[in-house]
């Protein structure tokens, strides 16, 4: 039987219980087992002399126990000093049995494997794997690199290794090559069978460095197919969406022109270009699926307003969704102010409204008397019905994944007709990458900031110089400028975070009695928040102390000083977002990144990047390099599948070729597409199945 269909229970030693456990790893078919790829490798092919072990190195070594002792450091620790003549190292056990304690005695000869770290008393390994050897026996190193697989509770590394090796022996020949000859000839990479065999059991002479960096041709062959699978899946999805109808929105643009006439500024060329692209999409019979990338402050909200007003002009409803309450509120206020003069009602829906307000807002939406509704994801809860939803706008897309995008579309569907979708993100990524990650979307870029913006000057200061920073706030506010003071998440708990912000506010009030200092945070009632924000907007508050709730979207042009505490804990794009709250007006702005020593290498690098550049595209590029796309694009938070072997940043250069191969398959080998997608994405996660 075909291994693409044959279930794991057909394998020797796999009963229903084991099959269920394997299922938790996503392994259902025999093929799935072969595509369960190593996360990394351990090198047990050589013994390292203890004297040359370095911190963070994972190594195998052996030696005699010279000293074995149980000490109390808050909890019981079993410590064994092991030496081999070149040096000595400590083994540390927090959990150990009496039997273990008895065998790990002075004089015992051990082979150990583990990661070395710098302990309180020099190099040590916590909970090493170890094996007792008869004295004087020279231990045999392994002949090959040891693969390390993703595991789950109840499925152990060793049993998985054994299972996979068994399947390689019996079923590798059953693997189907779905890449056509012409593509294989172009690629010049190993065949699929060779590649799978190689990554699961690298031969003794394998190039260790290449393998650990994921640069071996066998890995590249697999990564290529995996990226291809994602690309195909998104392209299929795109095709499917395009088969749905959408309202043809052919507006004259007169409502938007009216808004434009009242604005105190002209649109940037980039805004005009992107609006034109959107208007072109709205005229089509298929749903728009457009992503707008634009740096913080590039004026995405106005672009959203343009799209919204075109839809409203033709009698369609518009839903605008933001990831946080505060950002939703901000948009609501903006849209309300912009649209009120035209008598266009803007409804407002979040999860925190009381039942009564919620009901009346829902009615406004359902009856269609509110053409525009702004809110959080509460907008798309089951009980909310739209009357004539024609356009969905999602702001700050990096927190939404493909699945959420789909859910939104389905929610708005009426009689097989889907609303248009516009997605806006302030985490811009390079175009080639965007085309792969967002292959289901068209991408527009606002690559220009409104004229007259000054780059924000950024200083990096240790928090031991807090007094200087306070003085800086004083001088700025005395000149009638306004400032933010952000106390970001230090602890996991929201309560503790709030406590820190509250204490900071109290301290700042005391230090700056001549200033109006106010606190804003996520737990406040919407009315209170609105009151504080309005006061800040009107200049009645000089210094706004906040938790990270202001991270996205807050817009007060007169605020020109941003203080960020514990900046070393924040990621690049978060810092960039926060900093983007200033530098929106005509005055020169500055940002102070306060940190607590000592700085880790990565934190130092992040802060240096922030000081060096204001360019969101540049920052996003660095962020991608440092953290990888899963984190940067939020697909991890969105619960989306990570790649098994591909790495978008590392494998970037292959993307254009992958696009071309995807086209070849879709046009000339359509029957190969689904098997490739299913092999890599699984049946459940395959976007093409939606
Ligand atoms: P973002 O892209 O970060 O969402 P916003 O839409 O919040 O940016 O816009 C930032 C600020 O710039 C707002 O105060 C907005 O009114 C203003 N703005 C938008 N477009 C222009 C423009 N063309 N010229 C001047 N200011 C603009
Ligand atoms: Mg915005």
Coordinates of C-alpha atoms in Angstrom, one line a residue, residues 384-588:
X384 CA -22.6 39.9 15.6
X385 CA -24.3 40.0 12.2
X386 CA -23.6 42.6 9.5
X387 CA -26.2 43.9 7.2
X388 CA -24.1 44.6 4.1
X389 CA -20.5 44.0 4.9
X390 CA -18.4 44.9 1.8
X391 CA -14.9 45.6 3.3
X392 CA -12.9 44.3 6.2
X393 CA -9.9 46.3 7.3
X394 CA -7.4 44.7 9.6
X395 CA -4.8 46.9 11.2
X396 CA -1.4 45.7 12.5
X397 CA -1.6 42.4 10.8
X398 CA 1.5 40.9 12.3
X399 CA -0.6 39.5 15.1
X400 CA -3.0 37.7 12.8
X401 CA -2.1 34.6 10.9
X402 CA -3.4 33.0 7.7
X403 CA -6.1 31.2 9.6
X404 CA -7.4 34.3 11.2
X405 CA -7.5 36.0 7.9
X406 CA -9.6 33.2 6.5
X407 CA -11.9 33.2 9.5
X408 CA -12.6 36.9 8.9
X409 CA -13.5 36.3 5.3
X410 CA -15.9 33.5 6.1
X411 CA -17.5 35.6 8.8
X412 CA -18.4 38.3 6.3
X413 CA -19.6 36.0 3.5
X414 CA -23.1 36.3 2.3
X415 CA -24.5 34.0 -0.4
X416 CA -21.0 33.0 -1.4
X417 CA -20.0 36.6 -1.8
X418 CA -17.0 37.7 0.2
X419 CA -16.1 41.1 1.5
X420 CA -13.0 42.7 0.3
X421 CA -10.1 42.5 2.7
X422 CA -7.4 45.1 3.4
X423 CA -4.6 44.3 5.8
X424 CA -2.2 46.9 7.2
X425 CA 1.0 46.2 8.9
X426 CA 3.8 48.3 10.4
X427 CA 6.2 45.3 10.4
X428 CA 7.4 45.6 6.9
X429 CA 9.4 42.8 5.5
X430 CA 11.5 42.6 2.3
X431 CA 9.5 42.1 -0.9
X432 CA 10.7 38.6 -1.8
X433 CA 9.9 37.4 1.6
X434 CA 6.5 39.1 1.7
X435 CA 5.7 37.4 -1.6
X436 CA 6.3 34.1 0.0
X437 CA 4.8 34.6 3.4
X438 CA 1.8 36.5 2.0
X439 CA 1.5 34.6 -1.3
X440 CA -2.3 34.7 -0.8
X441 CA -2.1 38.5 -0.8
X442 CA -1.2 41.4 -3.1
X443 CA 1.3 43.7 -1.4
X444 CA 1.4 47.5 -1.5
X445 CA 4.1 49.5 0.2
X446 CA 3.9 53.0 1.6
X447 CA 7.6 53.8 1.2
X448 CA 7.5 57.5 2.2
X449 CA 6.8 59.4 5.4
X450 CA 4.8 62.7 5.3
X451 CA 7.1 65.7 4.6
X452 CA 8.6 67.6 7.4
X453 CA 9.1 64.6 9.8
X454 CA 12.4 64.7 11.7
X455 CA 14.0 61.5 12.5
X456 CA 13.8 60.7 16.2
X457 CA 17.1 61.1 18.0
X458 CA 17.7 58.1 20.2
X459 CA 19.8 57.9 23.3
X460 CA 20.7 54.7 25.2
X461 CA 21.2 55.3 28.9
X462 CA 21.6 53.0 31.9
X463 CA 18.9 53.4 34.5
X464 CA 21.5 54.4 37.1
X465 CA 21.2 57.8 35.4
X466 CA 17.5 58.0 35.9
X467 CA 17.9 61.5 37.5
X468 CA 19.2 62.9 34.2
X469 CA 16.3 61.4 32.4
X470 CA 13.8 63.0 34.7
X471 CA 15.6 66.3 34.2
X472 CA 15.2 65.8 30.5
X473 CA 11.5 65.3 30.8
X474 CA 11.3 68.4 32.9
X475 CA 13.1 70.6 30.4
X476 CA 11.0 69.2 27.5
X477 CA 7.7 69.8 29.3
X478 CA 8.7 73.3 30.4
X479 CA 8.9 74.1 26.7
X480 CA 5.3 72.9 26.4
X481 CA 6.3 69.7 24.8
X482 CA 4.8 66.4 26.0
X483 CA 6.3 63.1 26.9
X484 CA 5.6 59.4 27.3
X485 CA 7.1 57.2 29.9
X486 CA 6.6 53.6 29.2
X487 CA 7.1 50.8 31.7
X488 CA 7.0 47.6 29.7
X489 CA 6.2 44.1 30.7
X490 CA 9.0 43.0 33.1
X491 CA 7.1 40.2 34.7
X492 CA 4.7 37.9 33.1
X493 CA 1.9 39.0 35.3
X494 CA -0.2 42.0 34.2
X495 CA -0.8 42.8 37.9
X496 CA 2.9 43.2 38.6
X497 CA 3.3 45.2 35.5
X498 CA 0.6 47.5 36.6
X499 CA 2.2 47.8 40.0
X500 CA 5.5 48.9 38.5
X501 CA 3.7 51.5 36.3
X502 CA 1.8 52.8 39.3
X503 CA 4.9 53.1 41.4
X504 CA 6.7 54.8 38.6
X505 CA 3.9 57.3 38.2
X506 CA 4.0 58.1 41.9
X507 CA 7.7 58.6 41.9
X508 CA 7.5 60.9 38.8
X509 CA 4.7 63.0 40.3
X510 CA 6.9 63.5 43.3
X511 CA 10.0 64.3 41.2
X512 CA 8.1 66.6 38.9
X513 CA 5.5 68.4 41.0
X514 CA 5.2 71.2 38.5
X515 CA 4.0 68.9 35.8
X516 CA 0.7 67.1 35.1
X517 CA 1.5 63.4 35.3
X518 CA -1.1 60.8 34.5
X519 CA -1.1 57.0 34.2
X520 CA -2.8 54.9 31.5
X521 CA -3.1 51.2 31.4
X522 CA -5.0 48.3 30.0
X523 CA -7.1 47.6 33.1
X524 CA -8.8 51.0 33.1
X525 CA -12.4 51.5 32.1
X526 CA -12.8 52.7 28.5
X527 CA -14.3 55.9 29.7
X528 CA -11.3 56.6 32.0
X529 CA -8.9 55.8 29.3
X530 CA -10.7 58.0 26.9
X531 CA -10.6 60.8 29.5
X532 CA -6.8 60.5 30.0
X533 CA -6.1 60.2 26.3
X534 CA -8.3 63.2 25.5
X535 CA -6.5 65.3 28.2
X536 CA -3.2 64.2 26.8
X537 CA -4.3 65.1 23.3
X538 CA -5.4 68.5 24.4
X539 CA -2.1 69.2 26.1
X540 CA -3.6 69.2 29.6
X541 CA -1.3 66.3 30.6
X542 CA 2.4 66.8 30.2
X543 CA 3.7 63.3 31.0
X544 CA 1.8 60.1 30.2
X545 CA 3.0 57.1 32.2
X546 CA 1.9 53.8 30.7
X547 CA 2.3 50.1 30.4
X548 CA 2.8 48.9 26.9
X549 CA -0.8 49.5 26.0
X550 CA 0.3 52.5 23.9
X551 CA 2.5 50.2 21.9
X552 CA 0.4 50.6 18.7
X553 CA -1.5 53.4 17.2
X554 CA -1.6 56.2 19.7
X555 CA -1.2 59.5 17.8
X556 CA -0.4 62.8 19.6
X557 CA 1.8 65.0 17.3
X558 CA 2.8 67.3 20.1
X559 CA 4.4 64.5 22.1
X560 CA 8.0 64.6 21.3
X561 CA 9.8 62.8 24.0
X562 CA 9.6 59.0 24.6
X563 CA 11.2 57.3 27.6
X564 CA 11.2 53.5 27.5
X565 CA 12.3 51.7 30.6
X566 CA 13.8 48.2 30.5
X567 CA 14.3 48.7 26.8
X568 CA 16.7 45.7 26.9
X569 CA 13.8 43.4 27.4
X570 CA 11.9 44.5 24.3
X571 CA 12.3 43.3 20.7
X572 CA 13.3 45.5 17.9
X573 CA 9.9 45.9 16.3
X574 CA 8.3 46.6 19.6
X575 CA 10.8 49.3 20.3
X576 CA 10.4 50.8 16.9
X577 CA 6.6 50.8 17.3
X578 CA 6.9 52.6 20.7
X579 CA 9.4 55.1 19.4
X580 CA 7.1 55.7 16.5
X581 CA 4.6 57.4 18.9
X582 CA 6.9 60.5 18.8
X583 CA 8.3 62.2 15.8
X584 CA 4.9 62.8 14.3
X585 CA 4.8 66.6 14.6
X586 CA 6.9 69.4 13.3
X587 CA 9.3 69.6 16.3
X588 CA 12.4 67.4 16.6

